[in-house]
Short mmCIF file of C-alpha atoms and ligand atoms in Angstrom, two decimals:
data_model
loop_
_atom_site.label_atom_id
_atom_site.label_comp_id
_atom_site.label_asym_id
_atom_site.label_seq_id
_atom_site.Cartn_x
_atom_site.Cartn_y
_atom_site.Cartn_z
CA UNK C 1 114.87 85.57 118.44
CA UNK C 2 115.63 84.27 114.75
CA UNK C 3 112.46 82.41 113.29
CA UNK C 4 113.06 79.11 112.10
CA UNK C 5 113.46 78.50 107.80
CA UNK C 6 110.71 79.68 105.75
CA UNK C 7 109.48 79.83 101.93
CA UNK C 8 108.17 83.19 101.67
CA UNK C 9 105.33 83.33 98.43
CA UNK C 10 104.06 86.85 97.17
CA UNK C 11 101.45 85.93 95.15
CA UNK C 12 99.12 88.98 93.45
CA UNK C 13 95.97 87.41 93.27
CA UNK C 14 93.47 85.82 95.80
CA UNK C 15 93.38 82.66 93.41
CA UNK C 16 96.74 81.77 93.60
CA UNK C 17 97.16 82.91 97.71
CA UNK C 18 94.68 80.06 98.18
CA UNK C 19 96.11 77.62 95.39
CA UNK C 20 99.30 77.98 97.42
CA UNK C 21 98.17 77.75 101.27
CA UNK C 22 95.93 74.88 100.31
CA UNK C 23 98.60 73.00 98.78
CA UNK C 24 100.69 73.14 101.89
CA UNK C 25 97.86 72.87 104.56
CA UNK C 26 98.89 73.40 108.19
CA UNK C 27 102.70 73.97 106.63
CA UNK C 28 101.36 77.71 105.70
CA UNK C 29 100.67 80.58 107.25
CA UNK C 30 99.13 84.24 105.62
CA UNK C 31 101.50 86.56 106.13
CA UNK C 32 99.68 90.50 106.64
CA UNK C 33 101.34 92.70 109.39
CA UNK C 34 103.07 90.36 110.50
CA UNK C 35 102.58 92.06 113.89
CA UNK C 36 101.35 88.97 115.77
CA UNK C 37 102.96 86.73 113.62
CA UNK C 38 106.56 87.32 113.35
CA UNK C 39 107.35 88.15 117.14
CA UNK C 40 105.60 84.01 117.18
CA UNK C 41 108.09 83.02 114.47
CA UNK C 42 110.89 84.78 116.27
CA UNK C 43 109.53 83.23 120.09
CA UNK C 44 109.17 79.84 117.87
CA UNK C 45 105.67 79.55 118.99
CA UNK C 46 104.83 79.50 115.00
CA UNK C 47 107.54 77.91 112.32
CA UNK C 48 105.49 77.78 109.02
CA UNK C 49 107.69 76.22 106.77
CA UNK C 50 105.69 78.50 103.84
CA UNK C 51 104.68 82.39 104.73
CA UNK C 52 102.16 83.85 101.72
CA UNK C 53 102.59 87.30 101.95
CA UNK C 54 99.19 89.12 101.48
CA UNK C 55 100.61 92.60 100.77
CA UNK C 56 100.86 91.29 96.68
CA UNK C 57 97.25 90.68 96.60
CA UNK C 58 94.84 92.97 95.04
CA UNK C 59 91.35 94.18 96.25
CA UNK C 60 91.86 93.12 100.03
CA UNK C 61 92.48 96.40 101.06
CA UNK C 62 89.53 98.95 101.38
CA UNK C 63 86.63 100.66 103.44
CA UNK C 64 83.42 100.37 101.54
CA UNK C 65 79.38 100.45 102.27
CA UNK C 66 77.25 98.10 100.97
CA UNK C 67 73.93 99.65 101.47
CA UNK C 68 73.47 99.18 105.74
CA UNK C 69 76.52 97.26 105.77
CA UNK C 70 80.70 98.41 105.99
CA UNK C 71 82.48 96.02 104.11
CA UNK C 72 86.23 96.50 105.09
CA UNK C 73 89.04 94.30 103.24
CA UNK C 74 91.41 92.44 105.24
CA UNK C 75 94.27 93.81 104.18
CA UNK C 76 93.22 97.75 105.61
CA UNK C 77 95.50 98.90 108.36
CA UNK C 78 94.43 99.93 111.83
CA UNK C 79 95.85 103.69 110.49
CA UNK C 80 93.29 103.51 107.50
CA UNK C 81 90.43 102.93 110.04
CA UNK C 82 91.53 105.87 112.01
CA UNK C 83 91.94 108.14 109.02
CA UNK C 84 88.38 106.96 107.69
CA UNK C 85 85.96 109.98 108.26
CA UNK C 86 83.28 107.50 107.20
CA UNK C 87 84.45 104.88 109.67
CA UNK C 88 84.50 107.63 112.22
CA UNK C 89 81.08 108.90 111.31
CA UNK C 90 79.11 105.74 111.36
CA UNK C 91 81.28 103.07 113.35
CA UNK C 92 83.31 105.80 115.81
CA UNK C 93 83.48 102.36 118.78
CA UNK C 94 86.35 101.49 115.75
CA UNK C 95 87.96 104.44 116.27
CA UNK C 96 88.38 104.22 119.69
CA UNK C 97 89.00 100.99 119.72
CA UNK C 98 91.84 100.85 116.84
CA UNK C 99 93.32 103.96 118.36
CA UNK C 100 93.82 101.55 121.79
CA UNK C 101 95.94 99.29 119.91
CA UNK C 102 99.94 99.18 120.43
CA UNK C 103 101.05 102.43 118.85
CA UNK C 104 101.41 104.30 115.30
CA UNK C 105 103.89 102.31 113.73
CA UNK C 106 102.16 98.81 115.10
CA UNK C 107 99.00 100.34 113.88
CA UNK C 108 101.09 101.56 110.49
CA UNK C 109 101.49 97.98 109.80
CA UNK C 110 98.72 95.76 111.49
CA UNK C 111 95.38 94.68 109.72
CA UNK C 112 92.07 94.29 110.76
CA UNK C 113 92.23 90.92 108.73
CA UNK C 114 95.11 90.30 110.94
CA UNK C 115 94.11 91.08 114.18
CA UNK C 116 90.49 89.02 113.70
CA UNK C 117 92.08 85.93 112.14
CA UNK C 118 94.56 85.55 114.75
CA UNK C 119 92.55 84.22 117.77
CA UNK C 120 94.54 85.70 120.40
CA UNK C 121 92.01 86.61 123.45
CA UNK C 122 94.05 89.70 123.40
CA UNK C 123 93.16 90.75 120.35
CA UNK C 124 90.93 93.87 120.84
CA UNK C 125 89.08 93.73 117.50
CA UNK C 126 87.21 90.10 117.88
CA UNK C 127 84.88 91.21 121.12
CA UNK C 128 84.45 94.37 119.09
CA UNK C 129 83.00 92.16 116.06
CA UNK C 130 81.22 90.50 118.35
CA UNK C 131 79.34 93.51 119.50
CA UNK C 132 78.88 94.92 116.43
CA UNK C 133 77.77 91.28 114.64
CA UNK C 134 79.85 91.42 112.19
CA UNK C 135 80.54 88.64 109.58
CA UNK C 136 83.95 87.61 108.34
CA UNK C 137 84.11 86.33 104.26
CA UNK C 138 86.28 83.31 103.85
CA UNK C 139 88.03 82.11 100.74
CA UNK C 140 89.27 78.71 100.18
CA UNK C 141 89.60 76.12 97.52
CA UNK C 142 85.90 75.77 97.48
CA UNK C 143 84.84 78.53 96.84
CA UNK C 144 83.67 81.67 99.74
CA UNK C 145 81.28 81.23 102.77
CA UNK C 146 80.58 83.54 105.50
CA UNK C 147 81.47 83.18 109.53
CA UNK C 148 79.39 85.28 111.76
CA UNK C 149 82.48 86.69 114.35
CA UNK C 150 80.16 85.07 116.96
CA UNK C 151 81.10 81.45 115.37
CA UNK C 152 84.23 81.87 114.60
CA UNK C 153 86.21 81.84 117.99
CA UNK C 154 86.62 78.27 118.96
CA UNK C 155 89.49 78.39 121.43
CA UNK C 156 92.46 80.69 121.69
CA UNK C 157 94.49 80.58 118.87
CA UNK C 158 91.74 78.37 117.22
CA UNK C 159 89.21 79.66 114.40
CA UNK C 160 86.92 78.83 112.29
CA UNK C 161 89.42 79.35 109.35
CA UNK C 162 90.43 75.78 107.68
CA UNK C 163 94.08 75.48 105.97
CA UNK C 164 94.25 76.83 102.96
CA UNK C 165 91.24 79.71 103.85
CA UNK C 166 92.03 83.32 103.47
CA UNK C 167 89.87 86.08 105.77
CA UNK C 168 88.64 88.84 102.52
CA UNK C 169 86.38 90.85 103.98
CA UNK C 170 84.83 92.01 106.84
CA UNK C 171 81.07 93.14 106.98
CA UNK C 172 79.73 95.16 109.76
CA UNK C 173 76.37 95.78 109.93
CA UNK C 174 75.88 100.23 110.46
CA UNK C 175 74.72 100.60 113.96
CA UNK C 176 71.75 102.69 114.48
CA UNK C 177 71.76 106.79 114.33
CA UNK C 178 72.20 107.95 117.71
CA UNK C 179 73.47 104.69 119.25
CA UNK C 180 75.79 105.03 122.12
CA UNK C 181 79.30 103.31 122.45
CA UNK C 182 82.23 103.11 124.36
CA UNK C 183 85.33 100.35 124.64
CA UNK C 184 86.95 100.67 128.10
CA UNK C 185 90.64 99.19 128.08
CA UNK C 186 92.39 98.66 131.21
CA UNK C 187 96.15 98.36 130.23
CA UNK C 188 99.23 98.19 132.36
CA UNK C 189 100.93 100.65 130.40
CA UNK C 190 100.19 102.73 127.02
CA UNK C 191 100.29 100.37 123.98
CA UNK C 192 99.85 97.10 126.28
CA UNK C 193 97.41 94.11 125.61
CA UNK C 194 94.22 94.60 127.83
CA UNK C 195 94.26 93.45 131.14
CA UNK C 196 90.33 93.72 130.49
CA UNK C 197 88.31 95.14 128.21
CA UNK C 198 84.39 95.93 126.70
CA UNK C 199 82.74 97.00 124.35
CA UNK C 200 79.29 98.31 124.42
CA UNK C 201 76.64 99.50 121.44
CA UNK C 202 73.49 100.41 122.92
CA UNK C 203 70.26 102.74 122.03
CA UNK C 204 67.89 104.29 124.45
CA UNK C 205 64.41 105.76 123.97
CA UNK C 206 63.04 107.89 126.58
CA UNK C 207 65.64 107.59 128.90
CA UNK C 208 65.69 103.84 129.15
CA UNK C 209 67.90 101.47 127.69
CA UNK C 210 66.16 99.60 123.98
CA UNK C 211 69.22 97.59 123.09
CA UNK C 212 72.38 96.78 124.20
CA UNK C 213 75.44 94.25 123.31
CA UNK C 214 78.33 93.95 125.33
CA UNK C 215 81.47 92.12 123.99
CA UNK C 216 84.69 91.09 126.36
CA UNK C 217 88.30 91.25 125.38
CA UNK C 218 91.11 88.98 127.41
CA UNK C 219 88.09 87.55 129.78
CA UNK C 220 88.07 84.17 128.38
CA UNK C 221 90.33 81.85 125.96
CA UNK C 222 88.32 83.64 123.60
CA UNK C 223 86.26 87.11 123.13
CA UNK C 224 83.02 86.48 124.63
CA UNK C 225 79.78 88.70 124.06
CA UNK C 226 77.79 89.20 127.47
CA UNK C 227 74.66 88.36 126.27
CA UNK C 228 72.82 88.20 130.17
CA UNK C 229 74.61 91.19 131.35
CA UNK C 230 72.98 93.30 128.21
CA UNK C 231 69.89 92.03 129.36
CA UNK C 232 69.79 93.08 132.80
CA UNK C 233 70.16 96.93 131.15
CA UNK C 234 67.45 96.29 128.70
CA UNK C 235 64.56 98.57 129.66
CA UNK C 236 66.49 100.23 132.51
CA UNK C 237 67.31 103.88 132.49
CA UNK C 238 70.80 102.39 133.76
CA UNK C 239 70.62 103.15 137.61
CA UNK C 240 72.95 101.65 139.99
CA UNK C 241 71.05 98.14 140.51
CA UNK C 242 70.75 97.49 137.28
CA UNK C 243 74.79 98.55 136.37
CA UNK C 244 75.39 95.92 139.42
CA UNK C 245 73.20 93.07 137.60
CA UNK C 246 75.00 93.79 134.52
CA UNK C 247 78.39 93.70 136.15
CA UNK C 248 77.74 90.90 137.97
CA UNK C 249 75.76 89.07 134.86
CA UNK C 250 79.48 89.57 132.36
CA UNK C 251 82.03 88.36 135.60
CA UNK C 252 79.86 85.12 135.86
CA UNK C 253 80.79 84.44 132.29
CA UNK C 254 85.11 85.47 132.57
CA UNK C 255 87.33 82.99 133.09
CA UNK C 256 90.43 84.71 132.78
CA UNK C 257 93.90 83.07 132.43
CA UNK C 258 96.45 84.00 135.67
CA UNK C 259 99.30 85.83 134.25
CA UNK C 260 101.75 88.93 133.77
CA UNK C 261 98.56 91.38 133.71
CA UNK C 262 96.85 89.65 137.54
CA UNK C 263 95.49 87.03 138.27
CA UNK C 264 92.02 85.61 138.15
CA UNK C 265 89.92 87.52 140.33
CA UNK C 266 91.76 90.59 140.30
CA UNK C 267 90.98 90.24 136.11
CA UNK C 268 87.66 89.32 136.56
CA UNK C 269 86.72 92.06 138.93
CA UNK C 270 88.24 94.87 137.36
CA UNK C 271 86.14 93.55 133.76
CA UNK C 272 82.94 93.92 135.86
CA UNK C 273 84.36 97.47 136.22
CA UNK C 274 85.05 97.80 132.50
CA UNK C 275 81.83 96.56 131.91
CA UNK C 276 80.25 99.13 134.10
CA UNK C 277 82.32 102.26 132.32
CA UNK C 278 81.27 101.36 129.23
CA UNK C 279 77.78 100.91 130.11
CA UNK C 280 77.74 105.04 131.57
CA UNK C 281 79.98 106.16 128.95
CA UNK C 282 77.79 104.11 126.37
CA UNK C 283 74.57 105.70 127.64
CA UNK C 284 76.09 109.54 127.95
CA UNK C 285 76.80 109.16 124.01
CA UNK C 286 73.52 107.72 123.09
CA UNK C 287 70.98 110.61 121.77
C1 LIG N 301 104.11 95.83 120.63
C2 LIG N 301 102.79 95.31 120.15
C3 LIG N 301 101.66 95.64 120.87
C4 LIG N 301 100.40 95.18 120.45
N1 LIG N 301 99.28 95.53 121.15
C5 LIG N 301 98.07 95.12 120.73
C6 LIG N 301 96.89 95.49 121.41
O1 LIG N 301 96.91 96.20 122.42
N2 LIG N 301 95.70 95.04 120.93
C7 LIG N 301 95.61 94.27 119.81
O2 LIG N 301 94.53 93.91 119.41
N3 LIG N 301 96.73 93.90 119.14
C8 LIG N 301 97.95 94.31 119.57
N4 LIG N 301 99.06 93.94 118.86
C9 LIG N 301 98.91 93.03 117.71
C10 LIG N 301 98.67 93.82 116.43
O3 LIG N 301 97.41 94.48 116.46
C11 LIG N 301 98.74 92.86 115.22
O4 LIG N 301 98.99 93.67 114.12
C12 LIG N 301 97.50 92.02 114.98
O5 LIG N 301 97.21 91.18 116.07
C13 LIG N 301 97.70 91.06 113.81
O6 LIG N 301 97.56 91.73 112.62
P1 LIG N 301 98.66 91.59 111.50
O7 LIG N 301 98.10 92.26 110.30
O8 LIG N 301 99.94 92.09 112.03
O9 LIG N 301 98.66 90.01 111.24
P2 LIG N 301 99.83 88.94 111.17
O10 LIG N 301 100.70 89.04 112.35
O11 LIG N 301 100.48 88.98 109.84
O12 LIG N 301 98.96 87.59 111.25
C14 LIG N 301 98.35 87.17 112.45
C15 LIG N 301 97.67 85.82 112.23
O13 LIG N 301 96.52 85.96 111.42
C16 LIG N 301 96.66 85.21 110.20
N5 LIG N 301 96.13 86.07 109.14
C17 LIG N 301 96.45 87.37 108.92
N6 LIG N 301 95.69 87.87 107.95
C18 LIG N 301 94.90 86.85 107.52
C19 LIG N 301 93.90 86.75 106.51
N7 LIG N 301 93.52 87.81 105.76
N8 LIG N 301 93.29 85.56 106.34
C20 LIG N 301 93.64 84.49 107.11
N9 LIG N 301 94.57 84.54 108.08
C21 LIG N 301 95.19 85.71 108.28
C22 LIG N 301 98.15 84.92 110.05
O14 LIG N 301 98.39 83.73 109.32
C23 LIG N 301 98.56 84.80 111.51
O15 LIG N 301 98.24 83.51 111.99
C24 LIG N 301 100.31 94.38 119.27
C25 LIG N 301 101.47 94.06 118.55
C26 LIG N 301 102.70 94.50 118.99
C27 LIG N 301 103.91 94.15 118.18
#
């Protein structure tokens, strides 16, 4: 339980956090909750030899709109999404979803930034992204590009993030008016990783279903987005065959790992049922 050595940095400018995890490469980590990462440190599944601390840096923290577009910095806290009024009036799926994670003082402490970057299927945020197609703004020592979310998942605990990159922002484009949404968790317990979990975003016109994406949380090594099960809901009013397609359509894609929270088919099934939840409670929102 005690991590292993470590030079901890604090620089105050994005600059220098770059200048210093590119010139120690796969040696340094970001440091921003440090919910994920420590409890690693301490297991000695991580043992960066160099921790830059992001809490020095100025302008990564913030909620701000960019004409159709939320642009959150890294930095902001899973309490500052919950105590955003404008978060809850045009994104409320981040509300609910942030207010499933761990509890107040993980949530106190834990970043968006944080919970994106770190590629654990667990992660809630990433299928959320996903669903949302969102875009994450990466800063290295040459210069910025942007990551759609749906790019940057390449394995678990693998991203599209190269050493020396630092996650800045986060931009989300604002979801229709009257769009329906809805992130079903099945946990073991309050506070607990999902055992499954999805999100859906949908709009319907005259009853039926126009659009729909469905993202999937601890189904896969990575957050997946159910691209075939959205479609068999497209131009459906949402009646039980076409729930069942849809189910059926997002457990074809799982693939689960076996562990403390069930194993395979138990996981799989009960995301078809996750899926289906979110689908009703989706549409019952939706004006
Ligand atoms: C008891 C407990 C229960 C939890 N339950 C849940 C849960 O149900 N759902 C859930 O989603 N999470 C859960 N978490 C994790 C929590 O949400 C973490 O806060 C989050 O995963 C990581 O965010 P962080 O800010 O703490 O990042 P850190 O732990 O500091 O960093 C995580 C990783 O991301 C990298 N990183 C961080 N910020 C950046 C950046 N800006 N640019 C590049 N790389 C960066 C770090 O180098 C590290 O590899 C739980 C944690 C605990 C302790």
């Amino acid at each position: 339980m005690i991590p292993g050595q470590f030079t901890y940095h604090r620089p105050d400018n994005l600059a220098d956090a770059v200048k210093i995890l590119a010139s120690f490469g796969d040696e340094a980590r970001a440091l921003a909750g440090g919910h994920s990462l420590v409890p690693m440190m301490k297991l000695r599944l991580a043992s960066p030899a160099h921790l830059v601390d992001l809490h020095g840096v100025a302008g990564l923290k913030g909620i701000g709109r960019n004409g159709d577009t939320i642009v959150i910095g890294a930095m902001t806290t899973q309490h500052d999404l919950l105590a955003s009024a404008e978060i809850g009036a045009v994104l409320p799926i981040l509300h609910e979803t942030a207010a499933l994670i761990a509890d107040p003082q993980v949530r106190y402490r834990g970043t968006i930034g944080g919970n994106v970057a770190n590629g654990d299927p667990g992660n809630d945020m990433p299928a959320l992204m996903l669903t949302l197609g969102a875009s994450y703004k990466l800063e290295g020592p040459n210069g910025a590009r942007e990551v759609a979310a749906a790019d940057f998942y390449q394995g678990a605990y693998f991203t599209a993030l190269e050493p020396g990159e630092i996650l800045s922002t986060i931009s989300i484009p604002v979801p229709a008016a009257g769009h329906g949404y809805a992130y079903e968790k099945l946990t073991r317990k309050v506070g607990d990783y999902a055992t499954a979990a999805a999100a859906v975003v949908l709009t319907m016109v005259g009853g039926k279903v126009a659009t729909c994406a469905i993202g999937l949380t601890n189904l896969h090594e990575t957050p997946l987005l159910a691209t075939d099960a959205a479609n068999a809901v497209i131009g459906t009013s949402l009646d039980a065959a076409a729930l069942q397609a849809a189910a059926a359509a997002a457990v074809a894609i799982m693939s689960p790992a076996a562990d403390a929270r069930g194993p395979v088919e138990y996981r799989k099934h009960v995301g078809g049922i996750m899926v289906t939840r979110a689908l009703q409670r989706a549409a019952s929102r939706a004006a």
